[in-house]
Amino acid sequence: MGSTSAHSNEGSTSTDEAPNRGGLGRRDLIKRSAALGLITVPTMSFLSACASGGGGGEGGSQTKGKVSKDNPFGVAEGSKVEVVVFKGGYGDDYAKAWETAFDKKWGTTSSHLGTQEITGKLQPRFNAGNPPDVVDNSGAQQIKLDVLFKSGQLSDLAPVLDAPSLDDPTKKVRDTLIPGTVDQGLQGGKIVSLNYVYTVWGLWYSGKLFKDKGWTPPKTWDEFLAVCKAAKDAGIGGLAHQGKFPYYINVAIMDLIAKLGGLDAMKAIDNLDPKAFVGSDAAKQSVEAIYEVVEKGYLMPGTNGLTHTESQTRWNQYKAAFVTSGSWLENEQLKTTPDDFDMKFLPMPLLPGSALPFEAIRAGAGEPFIVPEKAKNKAAGQEFLRSMLSKEWSTIFAQQANSLTIVKDGVDAGVQLRPGTKAAVDAVKAAGDNTFNYLYPNWYSEMDVEIQNASNELMAKRIQPAEWLKRAQAAVDKAAKDPNSKNNRRD
Amino acid sequence: MRKGQYQFVTGFLLAPMALYLIFVIWPYLQTIGYSFTDWKGQSQTFGFVGLDNYAALLEDNVFLQAIWHNILFLVFIPVITILLALFFAFMLNAGGRGGAGGVTGIQGSGFYKIVYFFPQVLSLAILAVLFGAVYRSDQGGLLNGLLVKAGLVDAGRPVEWLNEPSLVLWCLLAVVVWHGVGFYLVLFSAAMQSIPKEIYEASLLDGAGRAQTFFRVTLPLLWESVQTSWVYLGITAMDLFVLVSTMTSGQFGGGPDHHSEVMATVLMRNFLYFGKSGYACAMGVVMLLLTLILSVVTLRATRRERIEF
């Protein structure tokens, strides 16, 4: 493009150019091509971001060794295994420890990459058809699973789940896991991701603050509002949330809906029911309950605009009674939490007439591990996942990352837990079978984002609960129009 | 140029041209190709959908709103930045009235010149963090802290700068202007210094004041610099991806509720997060067309007779 201007004779100059007539002056040539270049470069960078690396498609030959009873997938000795993990709140030391153990057992050579830029590093490789063998596809820059699945990039993990467990070969792997946790990896009726870390969601508070102020942890919504009021009277906020990321306040809203309306209310949303929000009493009452917190001024001042770290740090400084989050909170806030903070977990308090008991919590698995369909050493990838689900590796994870895994009783009793993690473990025990978890954020990214936007508006008092319900329902209806949504269904 | 010179020039340009073709033009063409498909961005399987993506764009309120925001930026960023930069540059170079008839800047202009350039050395990422702290939505924020101390804002209801639909665009605009003024000030300063002092002296002798010197002498002689700046700033206004995506809420920014959305943020969200990559490519093509139209219009509209000196 830059060069064409050199040949054209149109231009801003008509006088003083006599000696150069018929061509262009050196100054003009450089100036004009520079100007045109400048115009095009910034837009180019955007467009080229869209362009693919080209080519690809061919998976190449897959490495495979001999299949035996101890080697159900046929890991080839001396083969290469490539592992990419999200290096976030859990670090990546656990993965390095796993890889060492894996290489020792199978005589493989594994290569390791710990990164936060999953999309940036891996999208070109998926496109080119040479993805790694195991990926922990997590974090803010994860490649959305629904997108990967629709592009045929994820392998079905049923063979791994149906293989014999390393701890007890008479059992299948899937029977050694906490019930319901593998469902989190469902896409179009298949389990395509292994969500490895067991997480609980709800409200968190400081045991110390509550003791000092003489507050009791609330069990009902009215008690919750009373504590918020007491907090406000004491000059601090009642509820803090991570306003810049409305994901967190949606935890509170959606938990209330599920606890009030029961599992049917939750499934109605996941299954894109035409009455998931508008026409659902549970949804209406829950959103109105949350809005009451806003209207009465019980939010921590400014919390709507804060990031997760800003907001949670304020909470660590005793500026708010409660904060919404998942059980990664303790690990995330390790540095800013005072030693005597005594972090505690609280299941979402109950609205009158709730279908589920107070102890019921949203619990489920996070941190999706995948084996790409086009991985060169798929067998090793599958074996890697099977090993992750052994007690040995699960304990390694608990030690290195200070969190629980989906393996049932997967941590040696000797491991010392921090107060917040211990509170989470106790909550899981108390909840028993009363756990629930939403699947729509994994299935419908767009709908999730639209509901988050509506929640952001609600918390800022710019829309009313009725409008929130309308917008959430519109997002559901829009997702239902996509023919692919027929493949996702939970009963 | 004499015959044969084109070939000579072309010879030197071969390598850069090849790089340009491979890394700029080819991805460009690919993007245009992808914009006619339902590509999801994660594999090489996709179907041809013709102009469906473009038709959908026309009904995409979020994208249309984003274009509107870009246009707002397009008007305000260049105007405000250039006016401020021109004013400061004039004061630094020819605004002084000290000495015996000499044309100098105001006192301490050397110092100011350096200070004004400071923002330009900061990368956009640092800028985002810095202004994140300025606009922070509780008392920990610089603005809120000051306003609360001054008693203008209730501590219980701080201004949520970047979470207010009516404020967020202006907050972003202020960052861009703050960042840009220093650079254009230096640019205009350099241009002003190449203006012969005799012209100023002559106008001074004729009794011209500051305003007259500026509008009758400085501005016309700086016109080419202003024109270039306008194109530069116009391009900044069409992009703004880094600032918006890091400072505002939402996936790749654009919040609250799409009130700070620009084309680039909508594009990225659709491309990476929603997996509508073909659709996002169509947005990229629209962005390209708008930018091209903009630059042609700007260059034509500001064309004037050049004054040689």
mmCIF file of C-alpha atoms in Angstrom, chain B:
data_model
loop_
_atom_site.group_PDB
_atom_site.id
_atom_site.type_symbol
_atom_site.label_atom_id
_atom_site.label_comp_id
_atom_site.label_asym_id
_atom_site.label_seq_id
_atom_site.Cartn_x
_atom_site.Cartn_y
_atom_site.Cartn_z
ATOM 1 C CA MET B 1 13.265 11.268 -10.869
ATOM 2 C CA ARG B 2 15.088 9.989 -13.858
ATOM 3 C CA LYS B 3 14.254 6.783 -15.631
ATOM 4 C CA GLY B 4 15.608 3.741 -13.881
ATOM 5 C CA GLN B 5 15.392 5.334 -10.515
ATOM 6 C CA TYR B 6 12.179 3.581 -9.701
ATOM 7 C CA GLN B 7 13.871 0.277 -10.273
ATOM 8 C CA PHE B 8 16.727 1.398 -8.090
ATOM 9 C CA VAL B 9 14.364 2.343 -5.275
ATOM 10 C CA THR B 10 12.374 -0.857 -5.729
ATOM 11 C CA GLY B 11 15.542 -2.886 -5.360
ATOM 12 C CA PHE B 12 16.048 -1.513 -1.904
ATOM 13 C CA LEU B 13 12.408 -1.999 -1.014
ATOM 14 C CA LEU B 14 12.241 -5.670 -1.980
ATOM 15 C CA ALA B 15 12.993 -7.158 1.427
ATOM 16 C CA PRO B 16 10.720 -4.855 3.430
ATOM 17 C CA MET B 17 8.015 -5.265 0.816
ATOM 18 C CA ALA B 18 8.214 -9.030 1.122
ATOM 19 C CA LEU B 19 7.915 -8.827 4.898
ATOM 20 C CA TYR B 20 5.041 -6.412 4.538
ATOM 21 C CA LEU B 21 3.257 -8.689 2.119
ATOM 22 C CA ILE B 22 3.701 -11.798 4.240
ATOM 23 C CA PHE B 23 3.014 -10.370 7.663
ATOM 24 C CA VAL B 24 0.565 -7.583 6.900
ATOM 25 C CA ILE B 25 -1.154 -7.966 3.576
ATOM 26 C CA TRP B 26 -1.559 -11.738 3.673
ATOM 27 C CA PRO B 27 -3.152 -11.856 7.161
ATOM 28 C CA TYR B 28 -5.336 -9.024 5.923
ATOM 29 C CA LEU B 29 -6.592 -11.014 2.997
ATOM 30 C CA GLN B 30 -7.081 -14.041 5.230
ATOM 31 C CA THR B 31 -9.163 -11.964 7.601
ATOM 32 C CA ILE B 32 -11.366 -10.793 4.791
ATOM 33 C CA GLY B 33 -11.734 -14.420 3.759
ATOM 34 C CA TYR B 34 -12.602 -15.555 7.276
ATOM 35 C CA SER B 35 -15.190 -12.802 7.578
ATOM 36 C CA PHE B 36 -17.377 -14.752 5.161
ATOM 37 C CA THR B 37 -17.278 -17.911 7.295
ATOM 38 C CA ASP B 38 -18.613 -19.194 10.607
ATOM 39 C CA TRP B 39 -15.080 -19.940 11.817
ATOM 40 C CA LYS B 40 -14.943 -20.553 15.569
ATOM 41 C CA GLY B 41 -11.274 -19.776 15.975
ATOM 42 C CA GLN B 42 -10.071 -23.065 17.410
ATOM 43 C CA SER B 43 -9.774 -25.324 14.390
ATOM 44 C CA GLN B 44 -9.573 -25.186 10.641
ATOM 45 C CA THR B 45 -13.110 -26.428 10.101
ATOM 46 C CA PHE B 46 -15.660 -23.840 9.088
ATOM 47 C CA GLY B 47 -18.418 -23.234 6.623
ATOM 48 C CA PHE B 48 -19.001 -20.439 4.163
ATOM 49 C CA VAL B 49 -21.856 -18.160 5.199
ATOM 50 C CA GLY B 50 -21.601 -15.391 2.626
ATOM 51 C CA LEU B 51 -22.551 -11.966 3.920
ATOM 52 C CA ASP B 52 -24.401 -13.262 6.993
ATOM 53 C CA ASN B 53 -21.776 -11.900 9.361
ATOM 54 C CA TYR B 54 -22.075 -8.426 7.899
ATOM 55 C CA ALA B 55 -25.852 -8.568 8.007
ATOM 56 C CA ALA B 56 -25.677 -9.591 11.664
ATOM 57 C CA LEU B 57 -23.308 -6.692 12.364
ATOM 58 C CA LEU B 58 -25.947 -4.217 11.235
ATOM 59 C CA GLU B 59 -28.278 -5.532 13.918
ATOM 60 C CA ASP B 60 -25.681 -5.881 16.653
ATOM 61 C CA ASN B 61 -26.532 -3.047 19.011
ATOM 62 C CA VAL B 62 -23.386 -3.521 21.040
ATOM 63 C CA PHE B 63 -21.191 -3.102 17.985
ATOM 64 C CA LEU B 64 -23.150 -0.131 16.676
ATOM 65 C CA GLN B 65 -22.870 1.507 20.064
ATOM 66 C CA ALA B 66 -19.139 0.807 19.992
ATOM 67 C CA ILE B 67 -18.817 2.558 16.618
ATOM 68 C CA TRP B 68 -20.631 5.517 18.095
ATOM 69 C CA HIS B 69 -18.200 5.647 20.999
ATOM 70 C CA ASN B 70 -15.277 5.484 18.584
ATOM 71 C CA ILE B 71 -16.742 8.420 16.690
ATOM 72 C CA LEU B 72 -17.097 10.383 19.919
ATOM 73 C CA PHE B 73 -13.457 9.699 20.701
ATOM 74 C CA LEU B 74 -12.582 10.571 17.140
ATOM 75 C CA VAL B 75 -14.012 14.029 17.580
ATOM 76 C CA PHE B 76 -12.864 14.826 21.083
ATOM 77 C CA ILE B 77 -9.430 13.218 21.386
ATOM 78 C CA PRO B 78 -7.785 15.089 18.468
ATOM 79 C CA VAL B 79 -9.493 18.401 19.187
ATOM 80 C CA ILE B 80 -8.663 18.526 22.876
ATOM 81 C CA THR B 81 -5.167 17.075 22.570
ATOM 82 C CA ILE B 82 -4.117 19.298 19.691
ATOM 83 C CA LEU B 83 -5.551 22.454 21.228
ATOM 84 C CA LEU B 84 -3.825 21.839 24.534
ATOM 85 C CA ALA B 85 -0.555 20.822 22.899
ATOM 86 C CA LEU B 86 -0.609 23.857 20.618
ATOM 87 C CA PHE B 87 -1.331 26.181 23.491
ATOM 88 C CA PHE B 88 1.445 24.777 25.652
ATOM 89 C CA ALA B 89 3.925 24.607 22.785
ATOM 90 C CA PHE B 90 3.219 28.226 21.893
ATOM 91 C CA MET B 91 3.653 29.368 25.466
ATOM 92 C CA LEU B 92 6.906 27.423 25.765
ATOM 93 C CA ASN B 93 8.377 28.720 22.520
ATOM 94 C CA ALA B 94 6.976 32.108 21.741
ATOM 95 C CA GLY B 95 4.741 33.060 24.606
ATOM 96 C CA GLY B 96 7.347 34.877 26.658
ATOM 97 C CA ARG B 97 7.634 38.602 26.650
ATOM 98 C CA GLY B 98 10.860 39.007 28.546
ATOM 99 C CA GLY B 99 14.133 40.336 27.194
ATOM 100 C CA ALA B 100 14.731 43.045 24.695
ATOM 101 C CA GLY B 101 12.392 42.178 21.874
ATOM 102 C CA GLY B 102 13.635 38.613 21.636
ATOM 103 C CA VAL B 103 11.135 35.825 21.013
ATOM 104 C CA THR B 104 11.358 33.350 23.853
ATOM 105 C CA GLY B 105 9.168 30.989 25.824
ATOM 106 C CA ILE B 106 7.735 31.804 29.191
ATOM 107 C CA GLN B 107 9.994 31.503 32.204
ATOM 108 C CA GLY B 108 11.148 27.984 33.019
ATOM 109 C CA SER B 109 10.065 26.654 29.635
ATOM 110 C CA GLY B 110 12.985 24.238 29.458
ATOM 111 C CA PHE B 111 11.818 22.618 32.664
ATOM 112 C CA TYR B 112 8.201 22.420 31.564
ATOM 113 C CA LYS B 113 9.171 20.860 28.263
ATOM 114 C CA ILE B 114 10.674 17.900 30.095
ATOM 115 C CA VAL B 115 7.849 17.597 32.584
ATOM 116 C CA TYR B 116 5.190 17.586 29.880
ATOM 117 C CA PHE B 117 6.917 14.721 28.176
ATOM 118 C CA PHE B 118 6.877 12.476 31.257
ATOM 119 C CA PRO B 119 3.474 10.827 30.565
ATOM 120 C CA GLN B 120 4.673 9.777 27.128
ATOM 121 C CA VAL B 121 7.400 7.535 28.503
ATOM 122 C CA LEU B 122 4.884 5.470 30.447
ATOM 123 C CA SER B 123 3.617 2.373 28.714
ATOM 124 C CA LEU B 124 -0.128 1.950 28.347
ATOM 125 C CA ALA B 125 -0.112 -0.905 30.850
ATOM 126 C CA ILE B 126 1.437 1.319 33.526
ATOM 127 C CA LEU B 127 -0.978 4.055 32.568
ATOM 128 C CA ALA B 128 -3.899 1.724 33.167
ATOM 129 C CA VAL B 129 -2.636 0.779 36.612
ATOM 130 C CA LEU B 130 -1.881 4.392 37.479
ATOM 131 C CA PHE B 131 -5.287 5.682 36.485
ATOM 132 C CA GLY B 132 -6.901 2.627 38.005
ATOM 133 C CA ALA B 133 -5.626 4.036 41.290
ATOM 134 C CA VAL B 134 -6.774 7.539 40.406
ATOM 135 C CA TYR B 135 -10.305 6.442 39.529
ATOM 136 C CA ARG B 136 -10.600 3.753 42.178
ATOM 137 C CA SER B 137 -14.190 3.580 43.336
ATOM 138 C CA ASP B 138 -13.667 3.818 47.072
ATOM 139 C CA GLN B 139 -11.828 6.217 49.352
ATOM 140 C CA GLY B 140 -8.546 4.548 48.421
ATOM 141 C CA GLY B 141 -8.787 6.231 45.022
ATOM 142 C CA LEU B 142 -6.920 9.491 44.484
ATOM 143 C CA LEU B 143 -9.927 11.439 43.197
ATOM 144 C CA ASN B 144 -12.373 10.015 45.705
ATOM 145 C CA GLY B 145 -9.887 10.474 48.521
ATOM 146 C CA LEU B 146 -9.471 14.157 47.662
ATOM 147 C CA LEU B 147 -13.171 14.745 47.113
ATOM 148 C CA VAL B 148 -14.101 13.085 50.390
ATOM 149 C CA LYS B 149 -11.425 15.049 52.284
ATOM 150 C CA ALA B 150 -12.706 18.235 50.703
ATOM 151 C CA GLY B 151 -16.183 17.316 51.831
ATOM 152 C CA LEU B 152 -17.591 17.323 48.314
ATOM 153 C CA VAL B 153 -18.467 13.646 48.317
ATOM 154 C CA ASP B 154 -20.071 11.550 51.029
ATOM 155 C CA ALA B 155 -17.649 8.840 52.211
ATOM 156 C CA GLY B 156 -20.491 6.337 52.108
ATOM 157 C CA ARG B 157 -21.261 7.037 48.461
ATOM 158 C CA PRO B 158 -17.980 7.584 46.634
ATOM 159 C CA VAL B 159 -18.074 8.291 42.903
ATOM 160 C CA GLU B 160 -17.640 5.051 40.993
ATOM 161 C CA TRP B 161 -15.850 6.772 38.125
ATOM 162 C CA LEU B 162 -15.398 3.854 35.775
ATOM 163 C CA ASN B 163 -18.685 2.265 36.792
ATOM 164 C CA GLU B 164 -20.826 5.280 35.875
ATOM 165 C CA PRO B 165 -22.289 5.119 32.361
ATOM 166 C CA SER B 166 -22.211 8.903 32.075
ATOM 167 C CA LEU B 167 -18.625 9.307 33.284
ATOM 168 C CA VAL B 168 -16.701 6.348 32.005
ATOM 169 C CA LEU B 169 -16.032 7.650 28.486
ATOM 170 C CA TRP B 170 -14.832 11.010 29.761
ATOM 171 C CA CYS B 171 -12.579 9.342 32.304
ATOM 172 C CA LEU B 172 -10.961 7.354 29.517
ATOM 173 C CA LEU B 173 -10.730 10.444 27.341
ATOM 174 C CA ALA B 174 -8.874 12.285 30.095
ATOM 175 C CA VAL B 175 -6.296 9.491 30.274
ATOM 176 C CA VAL B 176 -5.673 9.550 26.534
ATOM 177 C CA VAL B 177 -5.324 13.316 26.466
ATOM 178 C CA TRP B 178 -3.061 13.369 29.516
ATOM 179 C CA HIS B 179 -0.870 10.777 27.888
ATOM 180 C CA GLY B 180 -0.795 12.385 24.455
ATOM 181 C CA VAL B 181 -0.368 16.102 25.077
ATOM 182 C CA GLY B 182 3.327 15.821 25.926
ATOM 183 C CA PHE B 183 4.214 14.100 22.697
ATOM 184 C CA TYR B 184 2.374 16.555 20.464
ATOM 185 C CA LEU B 185 3.779 19.411 22.461
ATOM 186 C CA VAL B 186 7.274 18.255 21.570
ATOM 187 C CA LEU B 187 6.223 17.733 17.972
ATOM 188 C CA PHE B 188 4.768 21.225 17.695
ATOM 189 C CA SER B 189 7.714 22.699 19.572
ATOM 190 C CA ALA B 190 10.125 21.274 17.068
ATOM 191 C CA ALA B 191 8.047 22.635 14.212
ATOM 192 C CA MET B 192 7.805 26.036 15.848
ATOM 193 C CA GLN B 193 11.522 26.232 16.327
ATOM 194 C CA SER B 194 12.020 25.827 12.610
ATOM 195 C CA ILE B 195 9.938 28.929 12.019
ATOM 196 C CA PRO B 196 12.383 31.788 11.399
ATOM 197 C CA LYS B 197 12.544 34.254 14.260
ATOM 198 C CA GLU B 198 12.431 37.155 11.800
ATOM 199 C CA ILE B 199 8.800 36.440 11.092
ATOM 200 C CA TYR B 200 7.957 36.735 14.757
ATOM 201 C CA GLU B 201 10.058 39.829 15.153
ATOM 202 C CA ALA B 202 8.368 41.429 12.222
ATOM 203 C CA SER B 203 4.955 40.715 13.646
ATOM 204 C CA LEU B 204 6.059 42.010 17.021
ATOM 205 C CA LEU B 205 7.222 45.221 15.418
ATOM 206 C CA ASP B 206 3.848 45.509 13.806
ATOM 207 C CA GLY B 207 2.335 45.318 17.250
ATOM 208 C CA ALA B 208 0.849 41.834 17.198
ATOM 209 C CA GLY B 209 -0.217 40.422 20.544
ATOM 210 C CA ARG B 210 0.111 36.811 21.648
ATOM 211 C CA ALA B 211 -3.199 35.746 20.154
ATOM 212 C CA GLN B 212 -2.539 37.410 16.835
ATOM 213 C CA THR B 213 0.964 35.982 16.599
ATOM 214 C CA PHE B 214 -0.464 32.599 17.238
ATOM 215 C CA PHE B 215 -3.356 32.650 14.786
ATOM 216 C CA ARG B 216 -1.712 34.676 12.027
ATOM 217 C CA VAL B 217 1.823 33.324 12.171
ATOM 218 C CA THR B 218 2.334 30.163 14.154
ATOM 219 C CA LEU B 219 -0.728 28.134 13.261
ATOM 220 C CA PRO B 220 -0.539 28.549 9.470
ATOM 221 C CA LEU B 221 3.132 27.621 9.503
ATOM 222 C CA LEU B 222 2.458 24.569 11.648
ATOM 223 C CA TRP B 223 -0.397 23.290 9.539
ATOM 224 C CA GLU B 224 1.384 20.214 8.264
ATOM 225 C CA SER B 225 2.284 19.071 11.764
ATOM 226 C CA VAL B 226 -1.274 19.604 12.909
ATOM 227 C CA GLN B 227 -2.540 17.588 9.985
ATOM 228 C CA THR B 228 -0.233 14.679 10.767
ATOM 229 C CA SER B 229 -1.179 14.815 14.434
ATOM 230 C CA TRP B 230 -4.810 14.686 13.499
ATOM 231 C CA VAL B 231 -4.336 11.454 11.600
ATOM 232 C CA TYR B 232 -2.257 9.967 14.396
ATOM 233 C CA LEU B 233 -4.798 10.857 17.044
ATOM 234 C CA GLY B 234 -7.633 9.699 14.844
ATOM 235 C CA ILE B 235 -6.007 6.297 14.694
ATOM 236 C CA THR B 236 -5.605 6.270 18.474
ATOM 237 C CA ALA B 237 -9.289 7.060 18.762
ATOM 238 C CA MET B 238 -10.222 4.188 16.473
ATOM 239 C CA ASP B 239 -8.263 1.736 18.572
ATOM 240 C CA LEU B 240 -8.091 2.348 22.359
ATOM 241 C CA PHE B 241 -8.186 -1.374 22.975
ATOM 242 C CA VAL B 242 -5.501 -1.529 25.650
ATOM 243 C CA LEU B 243 -6.924 1.208 27.839
ATOM 244 C CA VAL B 244 -10.550 0.201 27.607
ATOM 245 C CA SER B 245 -9.923 -3.491 28.073
ATOM 246 C CA THR B 246 -7.733 -3.036 31.118
ATOM 247 C CA MET B 247 -9.502 -0.201 32.875
ATOM 248 C CA THR B 248 -13.169 -0.990 32.487
ATOM 249 C CA SER B 249 -15.213 -3.957 33.640
ATOM 250 C CA GLY B 250 -16.324 -6.849 31.496
ATOM 251 C CA GLN B 251 -14.517 -9.467 29.423
ATOM 252 C CA PHE B 252 -12.004 -7.358 27.480
ATOM 253 C CA GLY B 253 -13.577 -4.284 29.067
ATOM 254 C CA GLY B 254 -16.390 -2.208 27.689
ATOM 255 C CA GLY B 255 -18.408 -2.049 30.893
ATOM 256 C CA PRO B 256 -20.447 -1.011 32.703
ATOM 257 C CA ASP B 257 -23.094 -2.612 30.532
ATOM 258 C CA HIS B 258 -21.357 -1.747 27.218
ATOM 259 C CA HIS B 259 -21.153 1.960 28.029
ATOM 260 C CA SER B 260 -17.436 2.177 27.251
ATOM 261 C CA GLU B 261 -17.379 -0.360 24.449
ATOM 262 C CA VAL B 262 -15.161 0.365 21.440
ATOM 263 C CA MET B 263 -14.993 -1.677 18.248
ATOM 264 C CA ALA B 264 -11.768 -3.395 19.258
ATOM 265 C CA THR B 265 -13.131 -4.654 22.570
ATOM 266 C CA VAL B 266 -16.279 -6.056 20.967
ATOM 267 C CA LEU B 267 -14.095 -7.687 18.354
ATOM 268 C CA MET B 268 -11.825 -9.361 20.885
ATOM 269 C CA ARG B 269 -14.690 -10.604 23.037
ATOM 270 C CA ASN B 270 -16.407 -12.190 20.073
ATOM 271 C CA PHE B 271 -13.151 -13.556 18.708
ATOM 272 C CA LEU B 272 -11.699 -15.136 21.821
ATOM 273 C CA TYR B 273 -14.412 -15.415 24.414
ATOM 274 C CA PHE B 274 -17.563 -16.206 22.491
ATOM 275 C CA GLY B 275 -15.810 -18.212 19.783
ATOM 276 C CA LYS B 276 -17.487 -16.210 17.003
ATOM 277 C CA SER B 277 -14.244 -15.653 15.193
ATOM 278 C CA GLY B 278 -15.635 -15.327 11.686
ATOM 279 C CA TYR B 279 -18.023 -12.684 12.957
ATOM 280 C CA ALA B 280 -15.151 -10.904 14.701
ATOM 281 C CA CYS B 281 -13.201 -10.896 11.443
ATOM 282 C CA ALA B 282 -16.113 -9.094 9.818
ATOM 283 C CA MET B 283 -15.804 -6.473 12.549
ATOM 284 C CA GLY B 284 -12.107 -6.204 11.764
ATOM 285 C CA VAL B 285 -12.883 -5.541 8.124
ATOM 286 C CA VAL B 286 -15.391 -2.853 9.093
ATOM 287 C CA MET B 287 -12.774 -1.276 11.340
ATOM 288 C CA LEU B 288 -10.299 -1.248 8.496
ATOM 289 C CA LEU B 289 -12.753 0.391 6.112
ATOM 290 C CA LEU B 290 -13.724 3.047 8.633
ATOM 291 C CA THR B 291 -10.097 3.827 9.390
ATOM 292 C CA LEU B 292 -9.224 4.095 5.725
ATOM 293 C CA ILE B 293 -12.173 6.386 5.053
ATOM 294 C CA LEU B 294 -11.189 8.450 8.053
ATOM 295 C CA SER B 295 -7.615 8.934 6.943
ATOM 296 C CA VAL B 296 -8.554 9.822 3.379
ATOM 297 C CA VAL B 297 -11.146 12.303 4.604
ATOM 298 C CA THR B 298 -8.729 13.818 7.091
ATOM 299 C CA LEU B 299 -5.925 14.229 4.608
ATOM 300 C CA ARG B 300 -8.257 15.776 2.025
ATOM 301 C CA ALA B 301 -10.208 17.987 4.368
ATOM 302 C CA THR B 302 -7.129 19.516 5.892
ATOM 303 C CA ARG B 303 -5.303 20.022 2.625
ATOM 304 C CA ARG B 304 -4.029 23.552 2.218
ATOM 305 C CA GLU B 305 -1.520 25.376 0.176
ATOM 306 C CA ARG B 306 1.886 24.813 1.587
ATOM 307 C CA ILE B 307 3.983 27.764 2.614
ATOM 308 C CA GLU B 308 7.659 27.337 2.030
ATOM 309 C CA PHE B 309 10.051 29.091 4.283
#
